[in-house]
C-alpha cells in the first residue's frame, strides 16, 4: 500500500483524543482529520519536537450537526434561484435544535477564552482539491453572559454553514467536485494569542509549504520549502496583502530584493486583531497606532523604520512617534537570526509530515517569540502543481509578436492557440473610482467567454485591497488558463512575488499558468502599444480575439505571451 493511500485511509477515530472532543456521529471533515493526523504524527516523533509544537484545544463538530440544522430549518432543498444575500438572511434567522444548543452551552463551560470557528467540510483539504479559502473561519471574543456567548457562537457556526452556499464555493464544487455532496463540519478552537488592552492577537502568524512551486530566483529550489509570516492574526497571511516570505534554505533572500524602497513598498504595515469589546476583527496600520509596539519588548526583531528623506531603513531601538518623515514597517530583518530554532522546527515538521503523508504538505501556525510557543493550527496535503515537461521557447519569436515577457516566479508550462485575451487597462483602472465595478465586469465576461483565455491586468488579481489590484474572487476568473499581473511602478501596482496565499493555491490546484511582468524592468516586456489597439467593451476592459501562445520556462526563469497574428 502506498503512503498516499495510507493517508487517504487514515481513520481519525484511532486518535484517542477524538473520543472526547468529537461531537456527533458524522464525518469530522478534512481540516479536523488533518489536525488529528498531525497530532498522531507529533506523538510518534515527540522525541524530535520535545513538546515545542502544540495543537490548540479543539472541539470537532461532525457533519451530523450540519445535517440536523439543515433539516430542522427545512433547508434541504434551497431554491437555486435565490441570491446569496437571500440565503444569508435565511441562515441568520434560522435556529438550532434545543439539544444542539444544550451541547453548545456545555462547550462554553469548558472553553472560556477567545475562539476560532473554522470550517471542516467533507470535501475540504483532501488530496484531490483543497477548497482553500472557499469556506469561512470566524473569530469570537467569547465574552459576556452565558446567553450572549451562546448567541455569538451560534452566529459564528451559522456563518461557516452559510459559506457552503457562497458563490466561490459553488463555482469551485461545480468545477471540481461535480455531484459530490458537500457537508460541513466545524472546528471550535482556542484562539492562540494574548490580550493586550482590549485587543487579542498572536504575535506571529504564518503558513508554510514543504514545496515552493513559484520561486522568485533560480537560487531557490522546489524542495527548499517556503513560509509566509505576518504580525497579528493570520487573516493577513492568506490574502493578497503584504507578508514576509522566507525560503528555508536561504533566509536572507527576499522576493523584492534588498533595495530599501522596494522593501518599504512590499512590507506589512496593516495587521488584524480581535476587539474583545465589539467582537469584531479590526485592521490597523501600525503607523496610526504605534502604541501597539510597546506591548512587544522584542519588536526590533521584526520592525524597522523607513526614513523617507534618506530612502533608508534603520533598526528600531526605542518607539519614537515624533520622528518626522519616517514610518514603521514589518520587515522581519532580525527575526531569522534570533529565532533559528523556529525555522529548524518548521524544517523538521515538513520532513516528518511528508514522510508520514507521502506527499507535500501545507501548514498554518502561530508563534510567540517571547514565550517560544509554536502552535500548529492546520495540516493538509499541498495542492501540487503538476510539473510540465521541459519547455523549449522558440528561438525565432519576432519582437513585434511579443506581448508580454517576465523573468521571475515561474513554473514550466505551455499554452497554444488560446483564442482570447481579457485585458484590464492599468491606467484606466488606476483612475476608476469604483474598482469593484471592474471586478464585476471581469466576472461577467469570465462566464460569457466560457473557453479558456489569458487574463491580464494591473497589480494583484484577487486582492482584497482594490488599490493593489482588481478585487475579483474565484468565481470571477474560474475559466482563465493563464493569469498575468502587470507591475506599473508609478501607480504602485506590484505583482505578488510570493507563494502561500489562497489565490496561488487555486492556481496550483488547477494548473493555471501565472506570469508577473514588471514594466520598465530589464528582461521584462509590456507591449502597451499593442494593447492600445482594440475597442473597450466596458469600462477599462478589452477582449482580444486571435491565436495566442504562452511559454514559461521555470528553469531559466523566462516567460512569454506571444501573438500569432
Coordinates of C-alpha atoms in Angstrom, one line a residue:
X1 CA 0.0 0.0 0.0
X2 CA 1.5 3.4 -1.0
X3 CA 1.9 6.2 1.6
X4 CA -0.7 8.3 -0.3
X5 CA -3.3 5.5 0.0
X6 CA -2.3 5.2 3.7
X7 CA -3.2 8.8 4.3
X8 CA -6.4 8.5 2.3
X9 CA -7.4 5.7 4.6
X10 CA -6.4 7.4 7.8
X11 CA -9.1 6.9 10.4
X12 CA -9.4 9.8 12.9
X13 CA -11.3 7.6 15.2
X14 CA -8.0 5.9 16.1
X15 CA -6.8 9.2 17.7
X16 CA -7.6 8.6 21.3
X17 CA -8.3 12.3 22.0
X18 CA -11.1 12.3 19.5
X19 CA -13.3 10.2 21.8
X20 CA -13.9 13.2 23.9
X21 CA -13.7 16.1 21.5
X22 CA -15.8 14.8 18.6
X23 CA -19.5 15.7 18.7
X24 CA -21.9 13.7 16.6
X25 CA -21.5 10.5 14.6
X26 CA -20.9 12.1 11.2
X27 CA -17.7 12.9 9.4
X28 CA -15.4 15.4 11.1
X29 CA -14.3 16.9 7.9
X30 CA -11.0 17.3 6.1
X31 CA -9.5 20.1 8.3
X32 CA -10.2 18.2 11.5
X33 CA -8.9 15.0 10.0
X34 CA -5.6 16.8 9.1
X35 CA -5.3 18.0 12.7
X36 CA -5.9 14.6 14.1
X37 CA -3.3 13.1 11.7
X38 CA -0.8 15.8 12.8
X39 CA -1.4 15.1 16.4
X40 CA -0.7 11.4 15.9
X41 CA 2.5 12.3 14.0
X42 CA 3.7 14.6 16.7
X43 CA 3.1 11.9 19.3
X44 CA 5.1 9.5 17.2
X45 CA 8.0 11.9 16.9
X46 CA 7.8 13.5 20.3
X47 CA 11.5 13.0 20.9
X48 CA 12.3 15.2 18.0
X49 CA 9.9 18.1 18.9
X50 CA 10.3 17.8 22.6
X51 CA 6.9 19.4 23.3
X52 CA 7.8 22.6 21.3
X53 CA 5.0 22.1 18.9
X54 CA 1.4 22.2 20.3
X55 CA -2.1 21.9 18.9
X56 CA -4.7 24.2 20.4
X57 CA -7.6 22.9 22.5
X58 CA -10.3 22.0 19.9
X59 CA -13.8 20.5 19.6
X60 CA -14.7 18.8 16.4
X61 CA -18.4 19.2 15.4
X62 CA -19.3 16.5 12.9
X63 CA -21.4 16.9 9.8
X64 CA -24.3 15.3 11.7
X65 CA -24.9 18.7 13.3
X66 CA -24.9 20.4 9.9
X67 CA -27.5 17.8 8.6
X68 CA -29.6 18.4 11.7
X69 CA -29.5 22.2 11.3
X70 CA -30.5 21.9 7.6
X71 CA -33.4 19.5 8.3
X72 CA -34.6 21.5 11.4
X73 CA -34.9 24.7 9.3
X74 CA -36.2 22.9 6.1
X75 CA -33.2 24.0 4.1
X76 CA -32.9 20.6 2.4
X77 CA -33.9 22.0 -1.0
X78 CA -32.9 25.6 -1.1
X79 CA -34.2 27.3 -4.2
X80 CA -31.2 27.5 -6.6
X81 CA -32.6 30.8 -7.9
X82 CA -32.2 32.5 -4.5
X83 CA -29.4 35.0 -4.3
X84 CA -26.6 34.6 -1.7
X85 CA -28.0 37.6 0.2
X86 CA -31.4 35.9 0.4
X87 CA -29.9 32.7 1.7
X88 CA -27.8 34.6 4.1
X89 CA -30.9 36.2 5.6
X90 CA -32.5 32.8 6.0
X91 CA -29.5 31.4 7.9
X92 CA -29.3 34.4 10.2
X93 CA -32.9 33.9 11.2
X94 CA -32.6 30.1 11.5
X95 CA -32.4 28.2 14.8
X96 CA -30.5 25.2 16.2
X97 CA -32.5 22.3 17.7
X98 CA -32.6 22.5 21.5
X99 CA -30.4 19.5 22.1
X100 CA -27.6 21.1 20.0
X101 CA -28.0 24.4 21.9
X102 CA -27.6 22.4 25.1
X103 CA -24.4 20.9 23.7
X104 CA -23.1 24.3 22.7
X105 CA -23.7 25.5 26.3
X106 CA -21.5 22.6 27.6
X107 CA -18.8 23.6 25.2
X108 CA -18.8 27.2 26.5
X109 CA -18.5 25.8 30.1
X110 CA -15.1 24.3 29.1
X111 CA -13.8 27.0 26.7
X112 CA -13.9 30.3 28.4
X113 CA -11.4 32.2 26.1
X114 CA -11.5 33.7 22.6
X115 CA -12.3 31.1 19.9
X116 CA -11.6 30.5 16.3
X117 CA -14.6 28.8 14.5
X118 CA -13.1 27.0 11.5
X119 CA -14.8 25.2 8.6
X120 CA -14.0 21.5 8.2
X121 CA -16.2 20.2 5.4
X122 CA -16.5 16.8 3.8
X123 CA -14.7 17.8 0.6
X124 CA -12.2 20.2 2.2
X125 CA -8.4 19.7 2.5
X126 CA -8.3 16.3 0.7
X127 CA -5.8 15.2 -1.9
X128 CA -7.9 16.0 -5.0
X129 CA -8.9 19.5 -4.1
X130 CA -8.3 21.8 -1.1
X131 CA -11.2 24.4 -1.2
X132 CA -8.6 26.8 0.3
X133 CA -10.3 30.0 1.3
X134 CA -13.7 28.9 0.0
X135 CA -15.2 28.4 3.4
X136 CA -15.2 30.7 6.4
X137 CA -13.2 31.0 9.5
X138 CA -14.6 33.4 12.1
X139 CA -13.3 34.6 15.5
X140 CA -15.4 35.3 18.6
X141 CA -14.4 37.1 21.8
X142 CA -16.5 34.7 23.9
X143 CA -17.2 37.4 26.4
X144 CA -20.3 38.5 28.3
X145 CA -23.1 36.5 29.8
X146 CA -23.6 32.8 29.0
X147 CA -26.6 33.7 26.8
X148 CA -24.6 36.3 24.9
X149 CA -21.7 33.9 24.4
X150 CA -24.2 31.2 23.1
X151 CA -25.7 33.7 20.6
X152 CA -22.2 34.6 19.5
X153 CA -21.2 31.0 19.0
X154 CA -24.3 30.1 17.1
X155 CA -23.9 33.1 14.8
X156 CA -20.3 32.1 14.0
X157 CA -21.2 28.4 13.3
X158 CA -24.1 29.5 11.1
X159 CA -21.7 31.7 9.1
X160 CA -19.5 28.7 8.5
X161 CA -22.5 26.7 7.4
X162 CA -23.7 29.5 5.1
X163 CA -20.3 29.5 3.3
X164 CA -21.3 26.2 1.7
X165 CA -23.7 28.3 -0.5
X166 CA -21.2 31.1 -1.2
X167 CA -20.6 31.9 -4.9
X168 CA -16.9 30.9 -4.7
X169 CA -17.7 27.6 -3.1
X170 CA -20.5 26.8 -5.5
X171 CA -18.3 27.5 -8.6
X172 CA -15.4 25.5 -7.1
X173 CA -17.6 22.5 -6.4
X174 CA -19.2 22.7 -9.9
X175 CA -15.7 22.7 -11.5
X176 CA -14.1 20.1 -9.3
X177 CA -16.4 18.0 -7.2
X178 CA -19.2 17.6 -9.7
X179 CA -22.1 15.8 -8.0
X180 CA -20.3 15.0 -4.7
X181 CA -22.5 16.1 -1.9
X182 CA -21.0 18.7 0.5
X183 CA -21.5 18.6 4.2
X184 CA -20.0 21.0 6.7
X185 CA -18.1 20.1 9.9
X186 CA -16.8 22.7 12.3
X187 CA -13.8 23.1 14.5
X188 CA -14.2 25.2 17.7
X189 CA -10.6 26.0 18.5
X190 CA -8.9 28.1 21.2
X191 CA -7.7 31.3 19.5
X192 CA -4.0 31.5 20.2
X193 CA -2.6 34.8 21.3
X194 CA -2.6 37.2 24.2
X195 CA -4.8 40.1 25.4
X196 CA -3.2 43.5 25.0
X197 CA -5.6 46.2 26.2
X198 CA -9.0 45.4 24.7
X199 CA -7.4 43.5 21.8
X200 CA -6.4 39.9 21.4
X201 CA -4.0 38.5 18.8
X202 CA -0.9 36.3 18.3
X203 CA 2.4 37.9 17.7
X204 CA 3.4 35.9 14.6
X205 CA 1.0 34.0 12.3
X206 CA 2.1 32.1 9.2
X207 CA 1.6 29.5 6.6
X208 CA 4.2 27.1 5.3
X209 CA 4.7 24.8 2.3
X210 CA 7.1 22.0 2.0
X211 CA 7.5 22.7 -1.7
X212 CA 8.0 26.0 -3.4
X213 CA 6.5 25.8 -6.9
X214 CA 6.7 29.6 -7.5
X215 CA 10.3 30.6 -6.9
X216 CA 11.5 34.2 -7.4
X217 CA 15.1 33.3 -8.2
X218 CA 17.0 30.3 -9.6
X219 CA 18.9 30.2 -6.3
X220 CA 15.9 28.6 -4.8
X221 CA 14.8 25.0 -5.5
X222 CA 11.4 23.5 -5.4
X223 CA 12.2 21.3 -2.5
X224 CA 13.5 24.1 -0.3
X225 CA 10.2 24.9 1.4
X226 CA 8.8 28.3 2.0
X227 CA 6.9 30.2 4.7
X228 CA 4.9 33.4 4.8
X229 CA 4.6 35.2 8.1
X230 CA 2.8 38.3 9.4
X231 CA 2.4 40.2 12.7
X232 CA -1.1 39.7 14.2
X233 CA -3.9 37.4 13.2
X234 CA -3.4 35.0 10.2
X235 CA -6.1 36.7 8.2
X236 CA -3.4 38.9 6.8
X237 CA -1.3 35.9 5.8
X238 CA -3.5 34.1 3.3
X239 CA -4.9 37.1 1.4
X240 CA -3.0 39.0 -1.3
X241 CA -1.6 41.6 1.0
X242 CA 1.9 42.1 2.4
X243 CA 3.8 39.4 4.3
X244 CA 7.4 38.4 4.9
X245 CA 8.5 35.4 2.7
X246 CA 11.3 33.1 3.8
X247 CA 12.8 30.4 1.7
X248 CA 14.0 27.9 4.3
X249 CA 17.4 27.2 2.7
X250 CA 18.3 30.9 2.4
X251 CA 16.6 33.1 5.0
X252 CA 18.2 36.3 3.7
X253 CA 16.7 36.1 0.2
X254 CA 13.7 38.5 -0.2
X255 CA 11.4 38.3 -3.3
X256 CA 11.6 42.1 -3.5
X257 CA 15.4 42.2 -3.2
X258 CA 17.5 44.4 -0.9
X259 CA 16.7 47.9 -2.2
X260 CA 15.2 49.9 0.7
X261 CA 12.5 51.4 -1.4
X262 CA 11.3 48.0 -2.7
X263 CA 11.4 46.6 0.9
X264 CA 9.3 49.5 2.1
X265 CA 6.9 49.1 -0.7
X266 CA 6.4 45.4 -0.1
X267 CA 6.4 45.2 3.7
X268 CA 3.4 44.7 6.0
X269 CA 2.1 47.8 7.8
X270 CA -1.5 46.8 8.4
X271 CA -2.3 44.0 10.9
X272 CA -5.5 42.3 12.2
X273 CA -6.6 41.9 15.8
X274 CA -9.8 40.7 17.6
X275 CA -11.6 43.5 19.5
X276 CA -12.8 41.8 22.8
X277 CA -15.4 44.5 23.4
X278 CA -17.1 44.6 20.0
X279 CA -16.2 41.0 19.0
X280 CA -15.0 42.3 15.6
X281 CA -11.8 41.6 13.7
X282 CA -10.3 45.0 13.2
X283 CA -7.4 46.1 10.9
X284 CA -4.9 48.8 11.9
X285 CA -1.9 50.4 10.3
X286 CA 1.0 50.3 12.8
X287 CA 1.9 53.9 11.9
X288 CA -1.6 55.0 13.0
X289 CA -1.4 53.1 16.3
X290 CA 2.4 52.8 17.2
X291 CA 1.4 52.2 20.8
X292 CA 0.8 48.6 19.9
X293 CA 4.6 48.2 19.6
X294 CA 5.1 48.9 23.3
X295 CA 3.4 45.6 24.2
X296 CA 6.3 43.8 22.5
X297 CA 9.8 44.1 24.0
X298 CA 11.3 42.1 21.2
X299 CA 9.8 44.2 18.4
X300 CA 13.2 45.1 16.9
X301 CA 13.3 41.6 15.6
X302 CA 10.5 42.3 13.1
X303 CA 10.1 46.1 12.9
X304 CA 12.3 48.6 11.2
X305 CA 11.9 52.3 10.4
X306 CA 11.9 53.6 6.9
X307 CA 13.4 57.1 6.5
X308 CA 11.6 58.7 3.6
X309 CA 14.0 61.6 3.1
X310 CA 17.1 59.3 3.1
X311 CA 15.3 56.4 1.4
X312 CA 17.0 54.2 4.0
X313 CA 15.9 51.7 6.7
X314 CA 17.2 51.6 10.2
X315 CA 16.8 49.4 13.3
X316 CA 14.2 50.3 15.9
X317 CA 15.8 50.7 19.3
X318 CA 13.0 52.7 21.0
X319 CA 9.5 53.6 20.0
X320 CA 9.6 57.2 18.8
X321 CA 6.3 58.6 17.5
X322 CA 7.7 62.1 17.0
X323 CA 10.2 61.4 14.3
X324 CA 9.0 63.1 11.1
X325 CA 9.1 61.7 7.5
X326 CA 9.6 58.1 8.7
X327 CA 7.3 55.1 9.2
X328 CA 7.4 51.7 10.8
X329 CA 7.4 48.6 8.6
X330 CA 7.3 44.9 9.5
X331 CA 10.5 43.7 7.7
X332 CA 11.4 40.7 10.0
X333 CA 15.0 41.6 9.4
X334 CA 16.4 40.2 12.7
X335 CA 13.8 37.5 13.2
X336 CA 15.7 34.7 11.4
X337 CA 19.0 35.4 13.3
X338 CA 17.3 35.4 16.7
X339 CA 14.8 32.6 16.1
X340 CA 16.8 29.9 14.4
X341 CA 15.0 27.2 16.4
X342 CA 11.7 28.3 14.9
X343 CA 13.0 27.6 11.4
X344 CA 14.6 24.3 12.4
X345 CA 11.2 23.2 13.8
X346 CA 9.4 24.0 10.6
X347 CA 12.0 22.1 8.5
X348 CA 11.5 19.1 10.8
X349 CA 7.8 19.4 10.5
X350 CA 8.0 19.4 6.8
X351 CA 10.3 16.3 6.8
X352 CA 8.1 14.1 9.1
X353 CA 4.8 15.2 7.6
X354 CA 6.0 14.5 4.1
X355 CA 7.3 11.1 5.3
X356 CA 4.1 10.1 7.0
X357 CA 1.7 11.6 4.5
X358 CA 3.6 10.5 1.4
X359 CA 3.1 13.8 -0.3
X360 CA 3.9 17.5 0.1
X361 CA 2.2 19.4 2.9
X362 CA 0.7 22.8 3.8
X363 CA 0.6 24.1 7.4
X364 CA -0.8 27.0 9.3
X365 CA 0.7 28.1 12.6
X366 CA 1.2 30.8 15.2
X367 CA 4.4 31.6 17.1
X368 CA 5.3 33.6 20.2
X369 CA 9.0 34.7 20.2
X370 CA 8.7 35.8 23.8
X371 CA 7.3 32.5 25.1
X372 CA 8.9 30.3 22.5
X373 CA 5.5 28.7 21.8
X374 CA 4.7 27.2 18.4
X375 CA 1.1 26.2 17.7
X376 CA 0.1 24.1 14.7
X377 CA -3.4 25.2 13.5
X378 CA -3.8 23.2 10.3
X379 CA -2.1 20.5 8.3
X380 CA -3.3 19.4 4.9
X381 CA -2.0 17.9 1.6
X382 CA -0.4 20.6 -0.5
X383 CA -2.2 21.4 -3.8
X384 CA 0.6 20.3 -6.0
X385 CA 1.4 21.9 -9.3
X386 CA 1.9 19.2 -12.0
X387 CA 5.4 19.8 -13.3
X388 CA 5.2 20.3 -17.0
X389 CA 7.8 18.7 -19.3
X390 CA 10.9 20.8 -20.1
X391 CA 9.8 23.8 -22.0
X392 CA 11.6 24.9 -25.2
X393 CA 10.9 28.5 -26.0
X394 CA 11.0 29.1 -29.8
X395 CA 14.2 31.0 -30.8
X396 CA 12.5 32.7 -33.8
X397 CA 9.9 34.8 -32.0
X398 CA 9.6 38.1 -33.8
X399 CA 10.0 41.1 -31.5
X400 CA 6.7 42.7 -32.6
X401 CA 4.8 39.5 -31.7
X402 CA 5.9 39.6 -28.1
X403 CA 3.1 40.9 -26.0
X404 CA 4.5 40.1 -22.6
X405 CA 7.8 38.9 -21.1
X406 CA 8.7 38.2 -17.5
X407 CA 11.6 36.7 -15.6
X408 CA 10.6 35.5 -12.1
X409 CA 8.3 33.3 -10.1
X410 CA 7.7 30.9 -13.0
X411 CA 6.8 27.2 -13.3
X412 CA 7.1 25.3 -16.5
X413 CA 4.1 25.4 -18.8
X414 CA 2.9 25.9 -22.4
X415 CA -0.3 27.2 -23.9
X416 CA -1.0 27.0 -27.6
X417 CA -3.7 28.7 -29.7
X418 CA -5.6 30.4 -26.8
X419 CA -8.5 32.2 -28.6
X420 CA -9.0 35.1 -26.2
X421 CA -7.2 37.7 -24.1
X422 CA -9.2 39.5 -21.4
X423 CA -7.4 42.7 -20.6
X424 CA -7.9 45.4 -17.9
X425 CA -6.1 48.6 -18.8
X426 CA -3.8 49.6 -15.9
X427 CA -4.1 53.3 -16.5
X428 CA -7.8 53.4 -16.7
X429 CA -8.1 51.1 -13.7
X430 CA -6.0 53.4 -11.6
X431 CA -8.3 56.4 -12.3
X432 CA -11.5 54.4 -11.8
X433 CA -13.3 55.2 -8.5
X434 CA -15.4 52.1 -8.3
X435 CA -12.8 49.4 -8.8
X436 CA -15.2 46.7 -7.7
X437 CA -17.3 47.5 -10.8
X438 CA -14.4 46.4 -13.0
X439 CA -14.2 43.1 -11.0
X440 CA -17.9 42.5 -11.7
X441 CA -17.3 43.2 -15.4
X442 CA -14.5 40.6 -15.4
X443 CA -16.7 38.1 -13.6
X444 CA -19.5 38.6 -16.2
X445 CA -17.1 38.1 -19.1
X446 CA -15.5 35.1 -17.5
X447 CA -18.9 33.4 -17.8
X448 CA -19.6 34.8 -21.3
X449 CA -16.3 33.7 -22.8
X450 CA -16.6 30.2 -21.4
X451 CA -13.5 28.9 -23.2
X452 CA -10.0 29.2 -21.7
X453 CA -8.5 32.6 -22.0
X454 CA -5.5 34.7 -20.9
X455 CA -6.4 37.2 -18.2
X456 CA -4.2 40.4 -17.9
X457 CA -4.4 43.3 -15.5
X458 CA -2.6 45.6 -13.1
X459 CA -1.1 44.5 -9.8
X460 CA -2.5 41.7 -7.8
X461 CA -5.5 39.8 -9.1
X462 CA -7.8 38.9 -6.2
X463 CA -6.5 41.5 -3.8
X464 CA -8.9 42.5 -1.0
X465 CA -7.5 46.0 -1.3
X466 CA -8.6 47.3 -4.8
X467 CA -5.7 49.8 -4.8
X468 CA -3.3 46.9 -5.2
X469 CA -5.2 45.1 -8.0
X470 CA -8.6 44.0 -9.3
X471 CA -10.6 42.6 -6.3
X472 CA -12.0 39.6 -8.1
X473 CA -13.0 36.3 -6.4
X474 CA -12.5 32.8 -7.7
X475 CA -16.0 32.8 -9.3
X476 CA -14.9 35.8 -11.4
X477 CA -11.8 34.1 -13.0
X478 CA -12.6 30.4 -12.9
X479 CA -12.2 29.9 -16.7
X480 CA -8.8 31.5 -17.1
X481 CA -6.0 29.4 -18.5
X482 CA -3.3 31.9 -17.5
X483 CA -3.2 35.0 -15.3
X484 CA -0.8 37.9 -15.9
X485 CA -0.1 40.6 -13.4
X486 CA 1.4 43.9 -14.7
X487 CA 3.6 45.9 -12.4
X488 CA 3.4 49.6 -13.0
X489 CA 5.7 51.3 -10.6
X490 CA 4.3 54.8 -10.9
X491 CA 0.9 53.5 -9.9
X492 CA 2.2 51.2 -7.1
X493 CA 0.9 48.2 -8.9
X494 CA 3.2 45.3 -7.8
X495 CA 2.6 41.7 -8.6
X496 CA 2.6 39.4 -5.6
X497 CA 6.0 37.7 -5.7
X498 CA 5.1 35.2 -3.1
X499 CA 3.7 31.8 -2.6
X500 CA 1.2 30.7 0.0
X501 CA -2.0 32.7 -0.5
X502 CA -5.3 31.0 -1.2
X503 CA -5.1 32.7 -4.6
X504 CA -1.9 30.7 -5.5
X505 CA -3.4 27.5 -4.0
X506 CA -6.1 27.8 -6.7
X507 CA -3.6 28.4 -9.5
X508 CA -1.5 25.3 -8.5
X509 CA -4.5 23.0 -8.0
X510 CA -6.0 23.9 -11.4
X511 CA -2.7 24.2 -13.3
X512 CA -3.4 27.8 -14.2
X513 CA -0.2 29.4 -15.6
X514 CA 1.0 32.6 -13.9
X515 CA 3.3 35.4 -15.2
X516 CA 4.3 38.6 -13.4
X517 CA 5.6 41.3 -15.7
X518 CA 7.3 44.4 -14.3
X519 CA 7.0 47.3 -16.8
X520 CA 10.3 49.1 -17.3
X521 CA 12.4 46.4 -15.7
X522 CA 15.3 44.7 -17.5
X523 CA 14.2 41.5 -19.3
X524 CA 10.5 42.4 -18.9
X525 CA 8.2 43.5 -21.7
X526 CA 4.8 45.0 -21.5
X527 CA 3.8 45.8 -25.2
X528 CA 1.5 48.6 -24.3
X529 CA 1.3 49.9 -27.9
X530 CA -0.2 46.5 -28.9
X531 CA -2.7 46.6 -26.1
X532 CA -3.8 50.1 -27.1
X533 CA -5.4 48.5 -30.1
X534 CA -8.9 47.2 -30.0
X535 CA -12.1 48.7 -28.5
X536 CA -13.1 48.8 -24.9
X537 CA -16.2 46.7 -24.5
X538 CA -16.8 48.1 -21.0
X539 CA -15.0 50.4 -18.5
X540 CA -11.3 49.8 -18.9
X541 CA -11.8 46.3 -20.3
X542 CA -11.0 44.8 -23.7
X543 CA -11.2 41.4 -25.3
X544 CA -8.8 40.4 -28.0
X545 CA -9.5 37.5 -30.3
X546 CA -6.8 35.7 -32.1
X547 CA -4.3 32.9 -31.6
X548 CA -2.1 33.4 -28.6
X549 CA 0.7 31.2 -27.2
X550 CA 2.4 31.2 -23.8
X551 CA 5.8 29.7 -22.9
X552 CA 7.0 29.6 -19.3
X553 CA 10.4 28.1 -18.6
X554 CA 10.8 27.8 -14.8
X555 CA 14.3 26.6 -15.0
X556 CA 15.6 29.6 -17.0
X557 CA 13.1 31.9 -15.3
X558 CA 11.8 33.2 -18.6
X559 CA 8.2 33.6 -19.8
X560 CA 6.5 34.9 -22.9
X561 CA 3.0 35.6 -24.2
X562 CA 3.0 36.0 -28.0
X563 CA 0.6 36.7 -30.7
X564 CA 0.5 34.5 -33.9
X565 CA -1.5 37.0 -35.9

